PDB file of C-alpha atoms in Angstrom:
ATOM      1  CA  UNK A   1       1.422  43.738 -14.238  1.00 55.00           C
ATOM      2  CA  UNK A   2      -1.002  41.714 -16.274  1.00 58.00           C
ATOM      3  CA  UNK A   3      -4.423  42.931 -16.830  1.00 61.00           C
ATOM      4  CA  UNK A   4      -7.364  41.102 -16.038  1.00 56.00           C
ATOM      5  CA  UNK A   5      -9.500  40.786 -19.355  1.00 55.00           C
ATOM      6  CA  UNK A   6     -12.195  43.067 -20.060  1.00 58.00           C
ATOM      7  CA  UNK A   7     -15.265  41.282 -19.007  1.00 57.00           C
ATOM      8  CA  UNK A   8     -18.733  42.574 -17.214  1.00 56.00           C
ATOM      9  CA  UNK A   9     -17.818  42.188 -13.344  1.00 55.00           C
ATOM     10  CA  UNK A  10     -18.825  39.198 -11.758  1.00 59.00           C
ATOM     11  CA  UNK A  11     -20.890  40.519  -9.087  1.00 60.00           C
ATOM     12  CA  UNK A  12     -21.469  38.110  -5.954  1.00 65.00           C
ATOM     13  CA  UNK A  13     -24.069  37.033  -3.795  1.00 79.00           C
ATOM     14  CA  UNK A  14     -21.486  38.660  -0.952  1.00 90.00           C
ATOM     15  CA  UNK A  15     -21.820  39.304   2.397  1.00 92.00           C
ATOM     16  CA  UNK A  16     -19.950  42.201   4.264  1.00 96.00           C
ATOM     17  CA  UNK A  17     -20.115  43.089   7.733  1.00 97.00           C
ATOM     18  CA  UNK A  18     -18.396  46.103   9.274  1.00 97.00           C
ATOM     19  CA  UNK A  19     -16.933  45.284  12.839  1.00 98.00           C
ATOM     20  CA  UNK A  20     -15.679  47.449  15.440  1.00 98.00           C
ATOM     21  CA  UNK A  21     -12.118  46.334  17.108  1.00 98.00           C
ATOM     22  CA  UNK A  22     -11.765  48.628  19.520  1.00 97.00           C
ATOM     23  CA  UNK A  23     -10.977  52.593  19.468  1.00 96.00           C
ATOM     24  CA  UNK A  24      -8.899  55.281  20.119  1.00 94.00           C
ATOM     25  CA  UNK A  25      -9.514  58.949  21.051  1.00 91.00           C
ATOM     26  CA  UNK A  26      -8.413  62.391  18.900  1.00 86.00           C
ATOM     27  CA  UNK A  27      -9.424  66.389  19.144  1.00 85.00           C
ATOM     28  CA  UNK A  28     -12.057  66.493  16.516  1.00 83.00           C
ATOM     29  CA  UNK A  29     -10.097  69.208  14.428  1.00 82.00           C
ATOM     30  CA  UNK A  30      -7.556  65.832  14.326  1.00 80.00           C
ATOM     31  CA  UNK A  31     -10.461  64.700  11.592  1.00 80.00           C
ATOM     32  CA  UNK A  32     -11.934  67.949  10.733  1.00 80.00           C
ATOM     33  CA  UNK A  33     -10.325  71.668  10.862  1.00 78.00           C
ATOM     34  CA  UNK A  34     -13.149  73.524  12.962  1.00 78.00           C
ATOM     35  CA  UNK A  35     -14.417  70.691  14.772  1.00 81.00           C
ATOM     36  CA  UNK A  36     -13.021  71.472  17.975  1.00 83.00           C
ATOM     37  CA  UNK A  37     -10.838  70.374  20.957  1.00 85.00           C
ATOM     38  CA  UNK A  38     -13.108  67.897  22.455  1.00 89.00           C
ATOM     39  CA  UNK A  39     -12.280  64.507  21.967  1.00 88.00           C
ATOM     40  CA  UNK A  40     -13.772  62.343  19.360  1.00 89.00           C
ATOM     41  CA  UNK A  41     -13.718  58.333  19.313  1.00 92.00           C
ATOM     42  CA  UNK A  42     -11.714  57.368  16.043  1.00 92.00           C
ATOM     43  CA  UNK A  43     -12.984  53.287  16.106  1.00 95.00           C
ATOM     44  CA  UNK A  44     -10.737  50.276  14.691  1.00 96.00           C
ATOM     45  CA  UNK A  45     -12.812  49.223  11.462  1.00 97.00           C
ATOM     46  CA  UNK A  46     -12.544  45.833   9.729  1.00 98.00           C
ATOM     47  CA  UNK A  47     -14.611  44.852   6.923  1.00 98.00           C
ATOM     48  CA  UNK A  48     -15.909  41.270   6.746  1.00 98.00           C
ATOM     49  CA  UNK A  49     -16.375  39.784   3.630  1.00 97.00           C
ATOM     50  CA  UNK A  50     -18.088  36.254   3.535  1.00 96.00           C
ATOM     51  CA  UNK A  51     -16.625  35.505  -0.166  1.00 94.00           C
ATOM     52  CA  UNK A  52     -17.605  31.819  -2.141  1.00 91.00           C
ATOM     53  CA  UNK A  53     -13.711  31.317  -2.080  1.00 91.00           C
ATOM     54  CA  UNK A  54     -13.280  32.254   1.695  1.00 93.00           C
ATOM     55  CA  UNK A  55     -13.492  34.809   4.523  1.00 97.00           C
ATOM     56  CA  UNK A  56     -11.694  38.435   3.376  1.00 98.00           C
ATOM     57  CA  UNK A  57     -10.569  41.217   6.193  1.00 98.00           C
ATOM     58  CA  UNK A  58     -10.227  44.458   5.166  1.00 98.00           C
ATOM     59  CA  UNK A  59      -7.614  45.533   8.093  1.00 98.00           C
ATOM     60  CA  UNK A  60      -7.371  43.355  11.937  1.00 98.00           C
ATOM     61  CA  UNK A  61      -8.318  46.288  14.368  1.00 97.00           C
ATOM     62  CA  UNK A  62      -6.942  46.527  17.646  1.00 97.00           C
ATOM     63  CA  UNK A  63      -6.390  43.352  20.598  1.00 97.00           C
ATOM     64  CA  UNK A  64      -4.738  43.672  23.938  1.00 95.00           C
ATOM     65  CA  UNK A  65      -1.264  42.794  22.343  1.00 95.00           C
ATOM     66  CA  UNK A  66      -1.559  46.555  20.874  1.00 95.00           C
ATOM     67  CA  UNK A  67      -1.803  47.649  24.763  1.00 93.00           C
ATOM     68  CA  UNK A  68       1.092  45.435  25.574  1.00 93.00           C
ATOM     69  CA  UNK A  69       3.750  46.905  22.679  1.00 91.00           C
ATOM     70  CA  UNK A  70       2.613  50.538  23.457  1.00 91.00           C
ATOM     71  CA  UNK A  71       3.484  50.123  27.138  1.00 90.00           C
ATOM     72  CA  UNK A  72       7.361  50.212  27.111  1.00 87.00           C
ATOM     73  CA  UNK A  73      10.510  52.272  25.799  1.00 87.00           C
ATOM     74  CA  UNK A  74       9.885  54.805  22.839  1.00 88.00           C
ATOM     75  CA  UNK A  75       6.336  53.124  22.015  1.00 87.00           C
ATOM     76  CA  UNK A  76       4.655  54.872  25.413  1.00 90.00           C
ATOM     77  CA  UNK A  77       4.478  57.690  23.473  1.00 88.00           C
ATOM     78  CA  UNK A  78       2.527  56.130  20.845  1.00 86.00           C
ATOM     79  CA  UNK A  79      -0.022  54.913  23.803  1.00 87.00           C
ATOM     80  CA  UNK A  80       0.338  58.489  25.328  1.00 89.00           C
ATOM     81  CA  UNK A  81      -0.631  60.093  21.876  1.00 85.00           C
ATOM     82  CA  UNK A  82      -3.027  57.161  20.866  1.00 87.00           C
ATOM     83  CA  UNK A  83      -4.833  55.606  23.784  1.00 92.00           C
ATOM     84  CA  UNK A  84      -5.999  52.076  22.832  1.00 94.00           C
ATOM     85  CA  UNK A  85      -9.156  50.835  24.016  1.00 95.00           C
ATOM     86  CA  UNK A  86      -9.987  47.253  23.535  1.00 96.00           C
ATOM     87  CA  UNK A  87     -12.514  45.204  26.285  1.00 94.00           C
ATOM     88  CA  UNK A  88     -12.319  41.801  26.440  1.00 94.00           C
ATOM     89  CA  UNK A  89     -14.129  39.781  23.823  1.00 95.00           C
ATOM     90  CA  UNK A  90     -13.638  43.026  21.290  1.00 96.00           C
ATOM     91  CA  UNK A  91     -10.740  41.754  18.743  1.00 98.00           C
ATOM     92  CA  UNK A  92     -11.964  40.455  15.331  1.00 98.00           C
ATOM     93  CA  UNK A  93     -10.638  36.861  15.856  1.00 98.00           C
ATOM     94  CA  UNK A  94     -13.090  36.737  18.954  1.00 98.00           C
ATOM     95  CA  UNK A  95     -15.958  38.779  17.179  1.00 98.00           C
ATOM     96  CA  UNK A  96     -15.512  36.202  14.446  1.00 98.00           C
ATOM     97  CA  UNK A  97     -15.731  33.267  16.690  1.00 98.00           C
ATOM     98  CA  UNK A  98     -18.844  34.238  17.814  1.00 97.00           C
ATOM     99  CA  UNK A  99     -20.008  33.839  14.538  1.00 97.00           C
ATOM    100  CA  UNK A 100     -18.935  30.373  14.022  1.00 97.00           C
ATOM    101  CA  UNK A 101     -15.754  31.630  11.585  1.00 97.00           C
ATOM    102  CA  UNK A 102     -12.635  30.118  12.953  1.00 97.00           C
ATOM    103  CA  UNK A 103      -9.316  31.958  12.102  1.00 97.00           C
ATOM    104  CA  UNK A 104      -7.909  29.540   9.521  1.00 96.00           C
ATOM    105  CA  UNK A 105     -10.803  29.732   7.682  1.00 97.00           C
ATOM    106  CA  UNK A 106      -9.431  33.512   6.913  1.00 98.00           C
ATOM    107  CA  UNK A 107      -7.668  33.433   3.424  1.00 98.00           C
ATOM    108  CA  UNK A 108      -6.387  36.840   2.919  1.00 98.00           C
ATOM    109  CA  UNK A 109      -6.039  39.842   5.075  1.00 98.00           C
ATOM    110  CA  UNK A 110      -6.250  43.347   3.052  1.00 98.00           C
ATOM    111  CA  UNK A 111      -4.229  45.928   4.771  1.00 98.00           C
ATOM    112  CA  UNK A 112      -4.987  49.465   4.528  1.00 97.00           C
ATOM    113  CA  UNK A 113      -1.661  50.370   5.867  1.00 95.00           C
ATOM    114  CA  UNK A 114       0.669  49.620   8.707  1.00 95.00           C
ATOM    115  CA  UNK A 115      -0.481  51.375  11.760  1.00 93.00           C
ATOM    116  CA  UNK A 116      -1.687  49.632  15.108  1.00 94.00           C
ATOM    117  CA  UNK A 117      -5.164  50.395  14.638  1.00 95.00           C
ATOM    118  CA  UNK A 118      -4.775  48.611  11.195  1.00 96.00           C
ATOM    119  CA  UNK A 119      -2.739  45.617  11.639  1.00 96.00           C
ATOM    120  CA  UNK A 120      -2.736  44.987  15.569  1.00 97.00           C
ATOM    121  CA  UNK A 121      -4.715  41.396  15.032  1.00 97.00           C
ATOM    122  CA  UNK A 122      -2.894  39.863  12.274  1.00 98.00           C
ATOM    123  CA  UNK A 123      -0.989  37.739  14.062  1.00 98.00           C
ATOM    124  CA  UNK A 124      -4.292  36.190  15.090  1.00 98.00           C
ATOM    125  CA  UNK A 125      -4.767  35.217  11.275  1.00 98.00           C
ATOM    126  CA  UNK A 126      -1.424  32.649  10.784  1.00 96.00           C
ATOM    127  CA  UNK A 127      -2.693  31.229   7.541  1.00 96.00           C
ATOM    128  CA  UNK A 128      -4.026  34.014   5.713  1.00 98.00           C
ATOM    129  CA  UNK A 129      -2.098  35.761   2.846  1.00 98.00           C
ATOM    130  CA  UNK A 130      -2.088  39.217   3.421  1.00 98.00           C
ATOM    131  CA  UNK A 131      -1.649  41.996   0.872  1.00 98.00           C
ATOM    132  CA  UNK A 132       0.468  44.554   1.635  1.00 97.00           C
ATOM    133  CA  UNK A 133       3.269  46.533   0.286  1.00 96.00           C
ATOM    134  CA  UNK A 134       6.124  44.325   1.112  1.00 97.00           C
ATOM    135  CA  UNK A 135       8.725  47.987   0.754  1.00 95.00           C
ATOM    136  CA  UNK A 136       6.760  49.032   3.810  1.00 95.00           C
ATOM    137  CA  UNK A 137       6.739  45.949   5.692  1.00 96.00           C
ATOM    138  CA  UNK A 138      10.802  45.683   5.482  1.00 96.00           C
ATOM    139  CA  UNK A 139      11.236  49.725   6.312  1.00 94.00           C
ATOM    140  CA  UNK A 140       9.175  48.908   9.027  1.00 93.00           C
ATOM    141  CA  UNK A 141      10.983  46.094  10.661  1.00 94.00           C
ATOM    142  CA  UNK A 142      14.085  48.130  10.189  1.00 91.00           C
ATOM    143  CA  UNK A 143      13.096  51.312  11.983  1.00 89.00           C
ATOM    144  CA  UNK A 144      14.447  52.471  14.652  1.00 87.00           C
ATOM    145  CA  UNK A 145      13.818  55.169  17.503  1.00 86.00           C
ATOM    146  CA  UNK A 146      12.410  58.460  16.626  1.00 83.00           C
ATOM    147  CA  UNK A 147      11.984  57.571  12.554  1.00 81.00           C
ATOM    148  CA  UNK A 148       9.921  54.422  13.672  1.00 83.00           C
ATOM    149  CA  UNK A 149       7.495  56.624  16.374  1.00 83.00           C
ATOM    150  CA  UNK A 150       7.189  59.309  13.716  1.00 81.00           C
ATOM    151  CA  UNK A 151       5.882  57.046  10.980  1.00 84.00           C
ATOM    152  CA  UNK A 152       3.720  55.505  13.487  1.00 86.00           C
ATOM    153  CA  UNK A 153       4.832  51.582  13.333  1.00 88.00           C
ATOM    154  CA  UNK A 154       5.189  49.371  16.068  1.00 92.00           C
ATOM    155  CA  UNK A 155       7.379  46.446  14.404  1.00 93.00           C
ATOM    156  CA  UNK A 156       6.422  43.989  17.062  1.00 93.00           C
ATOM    157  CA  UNK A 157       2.507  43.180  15.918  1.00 96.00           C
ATOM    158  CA  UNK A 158       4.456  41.800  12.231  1.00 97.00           C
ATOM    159  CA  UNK A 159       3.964  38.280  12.150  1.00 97.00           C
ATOM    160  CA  UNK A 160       7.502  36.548  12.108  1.00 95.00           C
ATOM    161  CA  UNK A 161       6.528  34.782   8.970  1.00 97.00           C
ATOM    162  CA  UNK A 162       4.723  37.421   7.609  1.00 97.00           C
ATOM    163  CA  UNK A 163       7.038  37.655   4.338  1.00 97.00           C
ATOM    164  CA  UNK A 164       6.440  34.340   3.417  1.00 97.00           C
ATOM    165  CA  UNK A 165       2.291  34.884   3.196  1.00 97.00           C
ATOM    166  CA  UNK A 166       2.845  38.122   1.456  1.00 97.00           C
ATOM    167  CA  UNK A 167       1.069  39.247  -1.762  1.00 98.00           C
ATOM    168  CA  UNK A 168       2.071  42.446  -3.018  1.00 98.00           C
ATOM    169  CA  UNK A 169      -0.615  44.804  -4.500  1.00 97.00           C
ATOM    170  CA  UNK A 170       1.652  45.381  -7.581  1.00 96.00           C
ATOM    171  CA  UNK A 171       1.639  41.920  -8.405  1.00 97.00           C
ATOM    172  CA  UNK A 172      -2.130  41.753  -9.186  1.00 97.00           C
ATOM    173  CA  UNK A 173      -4.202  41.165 -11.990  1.00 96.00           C
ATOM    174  CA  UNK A 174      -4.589  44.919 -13.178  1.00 94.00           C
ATOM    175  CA  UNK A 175      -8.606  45.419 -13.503  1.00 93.00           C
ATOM    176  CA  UNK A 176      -9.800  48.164 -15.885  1.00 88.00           C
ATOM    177  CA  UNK A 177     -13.622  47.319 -15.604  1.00 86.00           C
ATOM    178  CA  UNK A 178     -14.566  48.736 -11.608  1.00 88.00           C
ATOM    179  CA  UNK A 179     -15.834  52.630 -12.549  1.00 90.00           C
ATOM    180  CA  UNK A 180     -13.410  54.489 -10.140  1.00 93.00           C
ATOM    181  CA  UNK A 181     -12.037  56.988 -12.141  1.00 93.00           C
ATOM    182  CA  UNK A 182     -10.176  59.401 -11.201  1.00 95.00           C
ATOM    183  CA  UNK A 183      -8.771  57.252  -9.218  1.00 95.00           C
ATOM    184  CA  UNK A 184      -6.020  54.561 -10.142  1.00 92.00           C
ATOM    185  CA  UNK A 185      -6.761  51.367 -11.567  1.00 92.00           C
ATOM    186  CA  UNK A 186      -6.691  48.491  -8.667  1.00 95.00           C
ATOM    187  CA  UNK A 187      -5.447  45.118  -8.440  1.00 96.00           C
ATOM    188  CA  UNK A 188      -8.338  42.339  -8.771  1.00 96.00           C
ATOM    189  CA  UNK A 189      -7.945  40.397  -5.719  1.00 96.00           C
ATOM    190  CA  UNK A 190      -9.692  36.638  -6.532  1.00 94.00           C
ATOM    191  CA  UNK A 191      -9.801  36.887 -10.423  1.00 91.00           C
ATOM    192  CA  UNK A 192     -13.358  37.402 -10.257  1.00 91.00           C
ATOM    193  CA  UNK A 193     -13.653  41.280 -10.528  1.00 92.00           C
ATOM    194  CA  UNK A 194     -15.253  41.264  -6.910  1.00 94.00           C
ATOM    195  CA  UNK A 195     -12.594  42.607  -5.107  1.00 96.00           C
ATOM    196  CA  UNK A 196     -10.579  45.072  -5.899  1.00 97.00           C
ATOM    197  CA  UNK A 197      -7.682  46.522  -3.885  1.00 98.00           C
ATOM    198  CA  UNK A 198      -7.319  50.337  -5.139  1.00 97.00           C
ATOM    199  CA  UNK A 199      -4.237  52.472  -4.405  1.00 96.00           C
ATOM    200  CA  UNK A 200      -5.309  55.394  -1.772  1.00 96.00           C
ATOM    201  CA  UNK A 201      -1.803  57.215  -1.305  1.00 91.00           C
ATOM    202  CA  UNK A 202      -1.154  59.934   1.103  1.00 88.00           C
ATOM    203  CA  UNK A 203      -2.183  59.187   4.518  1.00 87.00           C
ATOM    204  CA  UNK A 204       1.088  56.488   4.125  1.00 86.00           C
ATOM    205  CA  UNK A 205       3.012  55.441   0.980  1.00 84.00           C
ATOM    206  CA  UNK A 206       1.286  51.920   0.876  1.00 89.00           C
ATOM    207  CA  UNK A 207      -2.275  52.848   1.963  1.00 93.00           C
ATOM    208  CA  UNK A 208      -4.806  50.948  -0.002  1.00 97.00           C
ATOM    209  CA  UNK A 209      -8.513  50.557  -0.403  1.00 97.00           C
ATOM    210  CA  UNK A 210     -10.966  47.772  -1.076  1.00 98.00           C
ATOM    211  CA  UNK A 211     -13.878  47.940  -3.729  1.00 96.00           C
ATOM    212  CA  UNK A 212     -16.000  45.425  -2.845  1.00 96.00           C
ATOM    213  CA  UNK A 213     -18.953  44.653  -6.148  1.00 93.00           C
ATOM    214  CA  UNK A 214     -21.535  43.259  -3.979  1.00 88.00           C
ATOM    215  CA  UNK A 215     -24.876  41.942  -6.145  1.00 84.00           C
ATOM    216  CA  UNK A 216     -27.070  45.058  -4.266  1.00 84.00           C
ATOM    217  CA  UNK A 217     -24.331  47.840  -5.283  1.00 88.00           C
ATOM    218  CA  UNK A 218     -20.369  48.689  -4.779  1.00 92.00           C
ATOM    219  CA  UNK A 219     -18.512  49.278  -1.632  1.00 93.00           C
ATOM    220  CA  UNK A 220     -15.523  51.591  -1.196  1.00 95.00           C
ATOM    221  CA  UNK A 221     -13.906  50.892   2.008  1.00 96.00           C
ATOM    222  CA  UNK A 222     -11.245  53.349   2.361  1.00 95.00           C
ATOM    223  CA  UNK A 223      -9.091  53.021   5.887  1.00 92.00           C
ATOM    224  CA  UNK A 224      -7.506  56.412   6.884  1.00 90.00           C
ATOM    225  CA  UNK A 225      -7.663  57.848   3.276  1.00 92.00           C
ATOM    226  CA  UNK A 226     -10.079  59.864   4.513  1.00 89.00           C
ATOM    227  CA  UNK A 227     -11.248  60.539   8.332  1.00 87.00           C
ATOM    228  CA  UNK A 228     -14.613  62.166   8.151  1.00 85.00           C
ATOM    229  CA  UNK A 229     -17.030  62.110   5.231  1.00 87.00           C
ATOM    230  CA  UNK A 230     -16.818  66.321   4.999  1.00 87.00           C
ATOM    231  CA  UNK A 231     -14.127  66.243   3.766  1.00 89.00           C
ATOM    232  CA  UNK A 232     -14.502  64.578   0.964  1.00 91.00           C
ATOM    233  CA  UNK A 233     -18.388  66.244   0.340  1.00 91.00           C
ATOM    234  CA  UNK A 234     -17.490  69.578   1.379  1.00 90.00           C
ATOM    235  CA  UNK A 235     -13.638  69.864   1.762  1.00 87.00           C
ATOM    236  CA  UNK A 236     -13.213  70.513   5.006  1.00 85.00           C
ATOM    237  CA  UNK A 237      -9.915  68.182   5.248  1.00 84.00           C
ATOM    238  CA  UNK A 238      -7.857  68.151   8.833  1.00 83.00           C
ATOM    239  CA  UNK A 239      -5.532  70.658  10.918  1.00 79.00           C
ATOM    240  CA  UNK A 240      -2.605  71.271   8.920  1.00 80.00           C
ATOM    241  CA  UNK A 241      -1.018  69.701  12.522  1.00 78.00           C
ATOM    242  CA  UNK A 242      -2.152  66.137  10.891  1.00 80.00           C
ATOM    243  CA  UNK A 243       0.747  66.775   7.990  1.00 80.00           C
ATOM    244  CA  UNK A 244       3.301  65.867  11.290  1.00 75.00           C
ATOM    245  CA  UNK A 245       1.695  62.189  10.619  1.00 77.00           C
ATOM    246  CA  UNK A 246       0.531  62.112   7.152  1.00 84.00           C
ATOM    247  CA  UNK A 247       3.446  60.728   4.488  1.00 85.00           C
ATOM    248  CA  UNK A 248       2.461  62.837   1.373  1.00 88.00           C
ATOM    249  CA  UNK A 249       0.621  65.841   3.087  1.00 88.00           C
ATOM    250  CA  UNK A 250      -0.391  66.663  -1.111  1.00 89.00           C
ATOM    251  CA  UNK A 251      -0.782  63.150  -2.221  1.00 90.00           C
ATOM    252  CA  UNK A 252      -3.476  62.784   0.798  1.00 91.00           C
ATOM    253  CA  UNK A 253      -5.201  66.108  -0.296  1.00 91.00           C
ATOM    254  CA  UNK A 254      -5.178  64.794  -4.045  1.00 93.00           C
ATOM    255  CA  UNK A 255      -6.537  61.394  -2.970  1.00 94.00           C
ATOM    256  CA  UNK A 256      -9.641  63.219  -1.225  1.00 94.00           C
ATOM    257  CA  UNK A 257     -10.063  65.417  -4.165  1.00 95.00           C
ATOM    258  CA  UNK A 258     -10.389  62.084  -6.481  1.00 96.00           C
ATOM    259  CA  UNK A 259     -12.717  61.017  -3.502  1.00 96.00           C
ATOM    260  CA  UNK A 260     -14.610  64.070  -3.970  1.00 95.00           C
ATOM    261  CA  UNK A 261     -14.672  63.774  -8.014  1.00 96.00           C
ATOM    262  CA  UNK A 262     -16.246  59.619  -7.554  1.00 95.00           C
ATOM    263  CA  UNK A 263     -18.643  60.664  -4.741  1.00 93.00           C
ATOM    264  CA  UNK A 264     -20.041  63.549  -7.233  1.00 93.00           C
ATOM    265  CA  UNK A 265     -19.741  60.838 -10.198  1.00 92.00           C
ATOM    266  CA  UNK A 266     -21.121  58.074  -8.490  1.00 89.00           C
ATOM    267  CA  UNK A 267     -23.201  59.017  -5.675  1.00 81.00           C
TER     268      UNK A 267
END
């Protein structure tokens, strides 16, 4: 990997918007052990970043296509377990329509990882490049039954041509200058030290974050790394149930624990 040189960050005149793609419903103790039975909305995040060089997405949210793989063979299960919630009007290609973006004007889609809540509108994007771990993309085409509904994927919401647009995280510039320690040292996205994609392992094998050095301050967006903010303030992390869906059940407790050490570091 070759390493971006060590220069003061460039920090933008960015914009960032956080949008809502739809939701899902969970127990609370899903997010928090003690929270209680009662279910809690879990919503589809993307971040919006209105870059010089283009628009960024940090994850695609839910659309009705989600609805549509979840409601046949194996995948009902997934719906059963993971009810998805999307109105009309609610996916991020139509949310960014309304604000004048159209979807080729999207250059590159960040994926946190590759669950439906994550990915389910990138096949909305057909021109973006979109960085991702490609390992993960080609164990998830090739899952199968049981393997595939335990890791969570739903194969069908990968863009035919989606290996073609791929960047891989490893690939990137490696940038030493963002102040995230303890955490690993992330990829610089656009050469400018603006974006940064940051390794966030645990919750899945690929699962990556986005430092975004905006001109008032930084911005960690962190996907499913971590599910409520107690966790990483106070350590109350989730119901050991959550290891049944978590890929390194100690590599997701470590992450939050370098969470916790940044948060205290840089409040």
């Amino acid at each position: 990997m070759v390493t971006a040189p060590d220069t003061p960050v460039r920090r933008r005149d960015l914009r960032v918007e956080l949008l809502v793609a739809g939701w899902t419903t969970h127990p609370g103790f899903v997010a928090r052990r003690g929270a209680g039975a009662a279910a809690v909305t879990f919503p589809a995040l993307v971040l919006l970043v209105h870059h010089p060089d283009g628009i960024v997405l940090y994850d695609t949210g839910y659309t009705p296509r989600v609805s549509r793989a979840v409601s046949r063979g194996i995948d009902r299960i997934y719906g059963r377990l993971l009810p998805v919630h999307i109105p009309p009007g609610h996916s991020v290609v139509d949310q960014l329509a309304e604000r004048g973006i159209a979807a080729n004007q999207v250059t590159t889609i960040v994926l946190s990882h590759l669950h439906a809540d994550h990915l389910g509108g990138l096949k909305d994007f057909p021109e973006a490049a979109v960085v991702v771990d490609p390992a993960a993309v080609a164990q998830m085409r090739s899952a199968r039954g049981l393997g595939r509904l335990r890791r969570g994927w739903l194969p069908a919401l990968l863009p035919d041509d989606l290996e073609q647009r791929l960047i891989d995280p490893a690939s990137l510039p490696r940038d030493t200058r963002a102040d995230l320690s303890p955490l690993a040292h992330g990829g610089d996205l656009l050469g400018d030290g603006s974006l940064v994609v940051v390794p966030l392992p645990g919750h899945c094998g690929e699962h990556l974050g986005l430092l975004v050095a905006t001109s008032q301050g930084d911005l960690l967006a962190l996907g499913d790394a971590v599910w409520d903010l107690r966790a990483v303030t106070h350590g109350e992390i989730p119901h050991p149930v959550v290891q049944l869906i978590t890929k390194d059940w100690a590599g997701y407790q470590a992450t939050i624990a370098d969470l916790a050490d940044l948060a205290r570091r840089r409040p």
